């Protein structure tokens, strides 16, 4: 696997492939799950991917990064977000926003870093 994880932060080399599994997602519906890679400086989504699978009984979503997706990524430091969708309802679950003691707390978006390709191969 060539996507590396430190807590919620992710990084990879451009052109590499791999899988990322997110767990702890709501299990009340059969969700479609999306991940976007976001450029904070340009304030725009630079790439989006739909989960290959979501297992409702476990609340786990699997994302597969293939070579084409990876090669299309720009080199740089970005953030990412995760959204669940079902029956017309959309909710961003990463970064999390929660209500604590009457105040909304917005979690910082986790990082997604893309390094330059190091080996071309076949």
PDB file of C-alpha atoms in Angstrom, residues 33-120:
ATOM      1  CA  UNK A  33     -19.444   8.093   0.567  1.00  0.00           C
ATOM      2  CA  UNK A  34     -17.294  10.701  -1.171  1.00  0.00           C
ATOM      3  CA  UNK A  35     -13.807  11.994  -0.470  1.00  0.00           C
ATOM      4  CA  UNK A  36     -12.523  15.252  -1.880  1.00  0.00           C
ATOM      5  CA  UNK A  37      -9.007  16.617  -1.942  1.00  0.00           C
ATOM      6  CA  UNK A  38      -9.223  20.335  -1.286  1.00  0.00           C
ATOM      7  CA  UNK A  39      -6.791  23.139  -2.094  1.00  0.00           C
ATOM      8  CA  UNK A  40      -7.070  25.560   0.839  1.00  0.00           C
ATOM      9  CA  UNK A  41      -5.139  28.303  -1.002  1.00  0.00           C
ATOM     10  CA  UNK A  42      -7.320  28.188  -4.108  1.00  0.00           C
ATOM     11  CA  UNK A  43     -10.409  27.331  -2.058  1.00  0.00           C
ATOM     12  CA  UNK A  44     -11.501  24.610  -4.462  1.00  0.00           C
ATOM     13  CA  UNK A  45     -11.900  20.867  -4.764  1.00  0.00           C
ATOM     14  CA  UNK A  46      -9.074  19.570  -6.933  1.00  0.00           C
ATOM     15  CA  UNK A  47     -10.138  15.920  -7.079  1.00  0.00           C
ATOM     16  CA  UNK A  48     -13.053  13.832  -5.814  1.00  0.00           C
ATOM     17  CA  UNK A  49     -13.499  10.090  -5.444  1.00  0.00           C
ATOM     18  CA  UNK A  50     -16.477   7.901  -4.585  1.00  0.00           C
ATOM     19  CA  UNK A  51     -15.916   5.027  -2.167  1.00  0.00           C
ATOM     20  CA  UNK A  52     -15.554   1.666  -3.866  1.00  0.00           C
ATOM     21  CA  UNK A  53     -17.662   0.181  -1.095  1.00  0.00           C
ATOM     22  CA  UNK A  54     -19.528   1.122   2.062  1.00  0.00           C
ATOM     23  CA  UNK A  55     -20.420  -1.611   4.542  1.00  0.00           C
ATOM     24  CA  UNK A  56     -23.427  -0.445   6.494  1.00  0.00           C
ATOM     25  CA  UNK A  57     -23.110  -3.084   9.241  1.00  0.00           C
ATOM     26  CA  UNK A  58     -19.599  -1.903  10.167  1.00  0.00           C
ATOM     27  CA  UNK A  59     -19.718   1.753   9.094  1.00  0.00           C
ATOM     28  CA  UNK A  60     -16.593   1.315   6.922  1.00  0.00           C
ATOM     29  CA  UNK A  61     -15.924   2.902   3.543  1.00  0.00           C
ATOM     30  CA  UNK A  62     -13.128   1.737   1.225  1.00  0.00           C
ATOM     31  CA  UNK A  63     -11.474   4.104  -1.249  1.00  0.00           C
ATOM     32  CA  UNK A  64      -9.220   2.715  -3.983  1.00  0.00           C
ATOM     33  CA  UNK A  65      -6.683   5.082  -5.516  1.00  0.00           C
ATOM     34  CA  UNK A  66      -5.787   3.783  -8.965  1.00  0.00           C
ATOM     35  CA  UNK A  67      -2.862   4.943 -11.096  1.00  0.00           C
ATOM     36  CA  UNK A  68      -4.931   7.302 -13.270  1.00  0.00           C
ATOM     37  CA  UNK A  69      -6.418   9.065 -10.238  1.00  0.00           C
ATOM     38  CA  UNK A  70      -3.017   9.336  -8.578  1.00  0.00           C
ATOM     39  CA  UNK A  71      -1.249  10.619 -11.698  1.00  0.00           C
ATOM     40  CA  UNK A  72      -3.878  13.362 -12.041  1.00  0.00           C
ATOM     41  CA  UNK A  73      -3.091  14.755  -8.590  1.00  0.00           C
ATOM     42  CA  UNK A  74      -1.039  17.913  -8.291  1.00  0.00           C
ATOM     43  CA  UNK A  75       2.058  17.787  -6.104  1.00  0.00           C
ATOM     44  CA  UNK A  76       1.511  19.776  -2.936  1.00  0.00           C
ATOM     45  CA  UNK A  77      -0.017  20.008   0.510  1.00  0.00           C
ATOM     46  CA  UNK A  78      -3.801  19.884   0.596  1.00  0.00           C
ATOM     47  CA  UNK A  79      -6.597  18.863   2.950  1.00  0.00           C
ATOM     48  CA  UNK A  80      -9.380  16.369   2.452  1.00  0.00           C
ATOM     49  CA  UNK A  81     -12.996  15.955   3.466  1.00  0.00           C
ATOM     50  CA  UNK A  82     -15.424  13.043   3.661  1.00  0.00           C
ATOM     51  CA  UNK A  83     -19.129  13.326   2.912  1.00  0.00           C
ATOM     52  CA  UNK A  84     -21.936  10.797   3.287  1.00  0.00           C
ATOM     53  CA  UNK A  85     -25.028  10.910   1.080  1.00  0.00           C
ATOM     54  CA  UNK A  86     -28.363   9.067   1.267  1.00  0.00           C
ATOM     55  CA  UNK A  87     -31.884   9.893   0.079  1.00  0.00           C
ATOM     56  CA  UNK A  88     -31.063  13.512  -0.796  1.00  0.00           C
ATOM     57  CA  UNK A  89     -29.345  14.199   2.541  1.00  0.00           C
ATOM     58  CA  UNK A  90     -25.642  15.143   2.544  1.00  0.00           C
ATOM     59  CA  UNK A  91     -23.428  15.446   5.599  1.00  0.00           C
ATOM     60  CA  UNK A  92     -19.740  16.274   5.842  1.00  0.00           C
ATOM     61  CA  UNK A  93     -18.297  13.959   8.511  1.00  0.00           C
ATOM     62  CA  UNK A  94     -14.620  14.882   8.114  1.00  0.00           C
ATOM     63  CA  UNK A  95     -13.724  17.520   9.157  1.00  0.00           C
ATOM     64  CA  UNK A  96     -16.178  17.118  11.981  1.00  0.00           C
ATOM     65  CA  UNK A  97     -18.335  19.922  13.331  1.00  0.00           C
ATOM     66  CA  UNK A  98     -19.969  19.276  16.688  1.00  0.00           C
ATOM     67  CA  UNK A  99     -21.928  21.061  19.360  1.00  0.00           C
ATOM     68  CA  UNK A 100     -20.246  21.203  22.785  1.00  0.00           C
ATOM     69  CA  UNK A 101     -21.614  23.206  25.708  1.00  0.00           C
ATOM     70  CA  UNK A 102     -23.794  25.271  23.386  1.00  0.00           C
ATOM     71  CA  UNK A 103     -20.951  26.196  21.013  1.00  0.00           C
ATOM     72  CA  UNK A 104     -20.100  24.761  17.615  1.00  0.00           C
ATOM     73  CA  UNK A 105     -16.593  23.338  17.391  1.00  0.00           C
ATOM     74  CA  UNK A 106     -15.117  22.939  13.902  1.00  0.00           C
ATOM     75  CA  UNK A 107     -12.327  20.406  13.628  1.00  0.00           C
ATOM     76  CA  UNK A 108      -9.427  21.326  11.338  1.00  0.00           C
ATOM     77  CA  UNK A 109      -9.413  19.445   8.044  1.00  0.00           C
ATOM     78  CA  UNK A 110      -6.815  16.656   7.946  1.00  0.00           C
ATOM     79  CA  UNK A 111      -3.914  16.992   5.525  1.00  0.00           C
ATOM     80  CA  UNK A 112      -3.436  15.162   2.243  1.00  0.00           C
ATOM     81  CA  UNK A 113       0.089  15.532   0.884  1.00  0.00           C
ATOM     82  CA  UNK A 114       1.153  14.480  -2.609  1.00  0.00           C
ATOM     83  CA  UNK A 115       4.878  14.086  -3.231  1.00  0.00           C
ATOM     84  CA  UNK A 116       6.562  14.046  -6.638  1.00  0.00           C
ATOM     85  CA  UNK A 117       6.729  10.750  -8.470  1.00  0.00           C
ATOM     86  CA  UNK A 118      10.085   9.073  -7.715  1.00  0.00           C
ATOM     87  CA  UNK A 119      10.063   6.118 -10.132  1.00  0.00           C
ATOM     88  CA  UNK A 120       8.310   5.772 -13.477  1.00  0.00           C
TER      89      UNK A 120
END
